[in-house]
Short mmCIF file of C-alpha atoms in Angstrom, two decimals:
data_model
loop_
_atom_site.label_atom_id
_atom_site.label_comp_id
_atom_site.label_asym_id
_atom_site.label_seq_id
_atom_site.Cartn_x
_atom_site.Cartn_y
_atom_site.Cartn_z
CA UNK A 1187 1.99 -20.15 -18.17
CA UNK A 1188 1.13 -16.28 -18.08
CA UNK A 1189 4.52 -15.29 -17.95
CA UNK A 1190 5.93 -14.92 -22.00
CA UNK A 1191 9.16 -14.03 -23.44
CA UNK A 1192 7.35 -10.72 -24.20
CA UNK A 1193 7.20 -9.99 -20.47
CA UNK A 1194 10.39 -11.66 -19.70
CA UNK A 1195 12.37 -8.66 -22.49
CA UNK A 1196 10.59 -5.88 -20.39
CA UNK A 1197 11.29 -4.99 -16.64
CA UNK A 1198 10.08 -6.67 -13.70
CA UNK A 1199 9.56 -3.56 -11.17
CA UNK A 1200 9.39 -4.15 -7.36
CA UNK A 1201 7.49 -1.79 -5.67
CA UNK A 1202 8.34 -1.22 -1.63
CA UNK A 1203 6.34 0.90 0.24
CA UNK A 1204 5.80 1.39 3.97
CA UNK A 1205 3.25 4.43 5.02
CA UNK A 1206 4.82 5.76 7.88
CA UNK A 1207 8.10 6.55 8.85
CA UNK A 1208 7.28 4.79 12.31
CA UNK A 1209 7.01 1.48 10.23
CA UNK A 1210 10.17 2.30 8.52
CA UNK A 1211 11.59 1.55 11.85
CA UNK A 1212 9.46 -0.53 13.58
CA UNK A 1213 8.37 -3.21 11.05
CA UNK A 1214 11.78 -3.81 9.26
CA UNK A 1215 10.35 -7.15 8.08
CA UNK A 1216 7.75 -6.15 5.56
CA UNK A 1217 10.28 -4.38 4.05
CA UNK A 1218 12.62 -7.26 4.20
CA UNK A 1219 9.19 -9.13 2.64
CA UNK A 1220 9.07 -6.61 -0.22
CA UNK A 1221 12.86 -6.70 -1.13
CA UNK A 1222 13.22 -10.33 -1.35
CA UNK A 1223 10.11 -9.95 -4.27
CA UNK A 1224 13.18 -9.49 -6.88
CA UNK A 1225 14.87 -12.67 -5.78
CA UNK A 1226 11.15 -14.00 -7.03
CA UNK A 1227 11.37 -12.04 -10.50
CA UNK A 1228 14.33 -13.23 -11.18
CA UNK A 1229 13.22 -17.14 -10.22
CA UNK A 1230 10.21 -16.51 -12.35
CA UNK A 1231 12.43 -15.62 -15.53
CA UNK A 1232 13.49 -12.33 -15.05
CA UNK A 1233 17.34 -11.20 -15.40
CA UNK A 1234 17.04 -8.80 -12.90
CA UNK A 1235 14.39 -6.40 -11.28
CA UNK A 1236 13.88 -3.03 -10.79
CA UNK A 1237 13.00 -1.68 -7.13
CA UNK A 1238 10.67 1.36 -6.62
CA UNK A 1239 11.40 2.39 -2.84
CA UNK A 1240 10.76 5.84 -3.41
CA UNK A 1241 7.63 5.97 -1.71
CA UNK A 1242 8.94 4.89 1.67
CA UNK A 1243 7.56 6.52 4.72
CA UNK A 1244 5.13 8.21 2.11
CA UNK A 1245 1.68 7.91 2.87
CA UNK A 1246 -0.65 6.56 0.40
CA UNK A 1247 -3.33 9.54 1.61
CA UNK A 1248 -0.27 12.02 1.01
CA UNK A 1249 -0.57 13.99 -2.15
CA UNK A 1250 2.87 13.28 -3.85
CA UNK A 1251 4.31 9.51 -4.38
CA UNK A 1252 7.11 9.69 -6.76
CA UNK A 1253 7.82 6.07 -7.12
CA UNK A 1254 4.36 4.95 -7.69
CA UNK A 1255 4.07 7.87 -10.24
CA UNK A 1256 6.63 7.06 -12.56
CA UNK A 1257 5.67 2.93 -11.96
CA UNK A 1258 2.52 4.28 -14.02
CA UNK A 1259 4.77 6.26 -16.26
CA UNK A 1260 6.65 3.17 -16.89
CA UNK A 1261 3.81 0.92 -17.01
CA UNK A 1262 2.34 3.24 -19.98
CA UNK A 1263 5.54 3.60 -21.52
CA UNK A 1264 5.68 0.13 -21.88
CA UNK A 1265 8.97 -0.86 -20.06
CA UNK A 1266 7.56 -3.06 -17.55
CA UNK A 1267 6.75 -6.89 -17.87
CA UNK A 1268 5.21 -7.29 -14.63
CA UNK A 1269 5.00 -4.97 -11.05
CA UNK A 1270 5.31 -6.91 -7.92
CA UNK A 1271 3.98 -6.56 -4.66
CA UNK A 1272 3.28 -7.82 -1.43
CA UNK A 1273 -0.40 -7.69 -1.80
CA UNK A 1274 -1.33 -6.07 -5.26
CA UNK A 1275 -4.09 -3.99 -4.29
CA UNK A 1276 -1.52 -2.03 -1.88
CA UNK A 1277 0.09 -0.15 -5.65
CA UNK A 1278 -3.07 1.85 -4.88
CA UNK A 1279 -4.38 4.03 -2.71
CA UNK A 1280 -8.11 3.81 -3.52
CA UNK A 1281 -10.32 2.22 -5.83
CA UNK A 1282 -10.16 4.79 -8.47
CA UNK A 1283 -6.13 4.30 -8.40
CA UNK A 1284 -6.36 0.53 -8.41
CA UNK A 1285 -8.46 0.23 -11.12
CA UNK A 1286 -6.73 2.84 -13.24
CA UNK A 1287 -3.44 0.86 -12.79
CA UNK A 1288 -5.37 -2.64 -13.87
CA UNK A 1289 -6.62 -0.61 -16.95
CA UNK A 1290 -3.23 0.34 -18.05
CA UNK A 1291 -1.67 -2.46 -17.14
CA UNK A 1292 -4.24 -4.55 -19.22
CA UNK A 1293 -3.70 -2.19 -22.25
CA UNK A 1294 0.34 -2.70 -22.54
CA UNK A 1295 0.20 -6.33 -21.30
CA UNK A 1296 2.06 -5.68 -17.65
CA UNK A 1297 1.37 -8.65 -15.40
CA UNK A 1298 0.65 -8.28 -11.51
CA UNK A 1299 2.34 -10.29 -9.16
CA UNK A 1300 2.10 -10.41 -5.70
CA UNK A 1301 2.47 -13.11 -2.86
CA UNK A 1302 -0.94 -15.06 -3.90
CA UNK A 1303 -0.42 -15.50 -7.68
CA UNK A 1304 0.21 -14.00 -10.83
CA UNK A 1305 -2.43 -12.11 -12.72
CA UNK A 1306 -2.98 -11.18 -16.53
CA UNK A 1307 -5.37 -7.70 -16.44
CA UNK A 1308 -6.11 -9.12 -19.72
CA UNK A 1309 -8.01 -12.15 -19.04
CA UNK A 1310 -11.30 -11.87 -17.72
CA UNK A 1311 -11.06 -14.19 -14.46
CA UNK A 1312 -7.22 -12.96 -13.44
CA UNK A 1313 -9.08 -8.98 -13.59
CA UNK A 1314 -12.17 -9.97 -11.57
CA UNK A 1315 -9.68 -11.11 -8.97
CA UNK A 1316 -8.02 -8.07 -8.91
CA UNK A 1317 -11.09 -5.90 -9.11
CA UNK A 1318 -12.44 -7.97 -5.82
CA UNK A 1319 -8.83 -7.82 -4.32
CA UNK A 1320 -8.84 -3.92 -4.42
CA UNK A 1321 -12.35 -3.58 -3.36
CA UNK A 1322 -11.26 -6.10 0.04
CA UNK A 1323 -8.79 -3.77 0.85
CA UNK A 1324 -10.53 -0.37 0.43
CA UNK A 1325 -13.67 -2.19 2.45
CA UNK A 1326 -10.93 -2.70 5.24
CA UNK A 1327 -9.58 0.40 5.28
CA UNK A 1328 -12.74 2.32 5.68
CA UNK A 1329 -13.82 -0.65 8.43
CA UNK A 1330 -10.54 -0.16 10.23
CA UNK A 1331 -10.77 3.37 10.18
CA UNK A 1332 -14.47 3.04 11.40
CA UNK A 1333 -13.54 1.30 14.25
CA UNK A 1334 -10.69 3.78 15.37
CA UNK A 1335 -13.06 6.48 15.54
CA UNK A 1336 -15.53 4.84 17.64
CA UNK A 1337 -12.60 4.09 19.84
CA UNK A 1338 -11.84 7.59 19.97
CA UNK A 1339 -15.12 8.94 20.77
CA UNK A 1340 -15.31 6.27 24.19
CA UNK A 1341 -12.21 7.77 25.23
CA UNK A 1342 -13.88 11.33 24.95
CA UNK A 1343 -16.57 10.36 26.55
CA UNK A 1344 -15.16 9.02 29.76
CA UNK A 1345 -12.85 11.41 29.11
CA UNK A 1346 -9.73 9.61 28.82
CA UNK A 1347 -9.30 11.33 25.34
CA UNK A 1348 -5.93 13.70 25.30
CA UNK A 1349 -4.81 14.85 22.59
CA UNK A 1350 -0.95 17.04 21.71
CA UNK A 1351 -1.72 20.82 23.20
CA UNK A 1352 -0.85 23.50 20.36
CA UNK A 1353 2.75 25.19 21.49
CA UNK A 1354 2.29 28.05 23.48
CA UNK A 1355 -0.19 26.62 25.24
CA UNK A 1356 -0.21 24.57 28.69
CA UNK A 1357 -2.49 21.26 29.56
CA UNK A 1358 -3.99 21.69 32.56
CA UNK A 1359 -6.90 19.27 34.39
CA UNK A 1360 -10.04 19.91 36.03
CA UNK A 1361 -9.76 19.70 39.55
CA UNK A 1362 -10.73 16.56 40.15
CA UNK A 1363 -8.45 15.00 37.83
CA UNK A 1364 -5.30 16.65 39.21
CA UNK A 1365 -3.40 13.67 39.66
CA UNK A 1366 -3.57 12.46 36.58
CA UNK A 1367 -0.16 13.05 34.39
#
């Protein structure tokens, strides 16, 4: 088994995140999903686990993530046996990040853990995984995001594209649009 007694005498650390404080209220059950990951630490061996939550309604494009900053400091510290997630690659917020945090965590020995399996940075197959799971995710980010601005441009075109007026000022439509909201 991957887990050890070595990992088992360090933390388990839970990290919950949700990017948008319009998920924080709308999707309460990823975050249900996310806290129920320490009843699964301590199943797999751990006494108890540590939640990161700091980084709710943060998002990961945002410049300052507290949480996932001292996870890292943590991580290289040495303190933590394994970091659990949802889905792994989301500890990240781009490549570069993701592959920074299997680095580290293959230096001190810190398992990932997420809802597909449990990976060793360490061994060759588990960080090839990883490596393909983060590059998946960035791949549909940028393909998601791809899509949204094509949508975005149809709308302008037929014009059906309004956007939040600056205050101060006052929307108004061309005449013969004048019954439109």
């Amino acid at each position: 088994m991957k887990i050890t007694a070595e990992h088992l005498a360090r933390g388990a650390y839970v990290y919950v995140r949700q990017s948008t404080a319009d998920q924080l209220v709308n999707n309460p059950e990823s975050r249900r999903r996310q806290y129920s990951l320490a009843e699964r630490a301590r199943s797999l061996g751990w006494s108890d686990a540590i939640i990161k939550d700091d980084d709710l309604g943060r998002s990961g494009s945002g410049i300052s993530r507290p949480g996932s900053e001292e996870l890292l400091a943590a991580i290289c510290e040495g303190r933590v046996g394994a970091v659990l997630a949802i889905e792994a690659s989301r500890l990240a917020r781009n490549g570069r990040d993701w592959h920074t945090l299997i680095e580290f965590c293959g230096l001190v020995g810190t398992l990932i853990i997420d809802e597909d399996g449990i990976y060793e940075p360490r061994h060759p197959n588990d960080r090839l995984l990883l490596g393909m799971n983060g590059t998946m995710s960035e791949l549909e980010l940028s393909i998601l995001r791809a899509r949204s601005i094509e949508a975005l441009k149809q709308k302008a075109r037929r014009g059906e594209l309004f956007l939040a007026v600056a205050i101060g000022y006052v929307k108004s439509w061309p005449e013969q649009n004048r019954e439109r909201p």
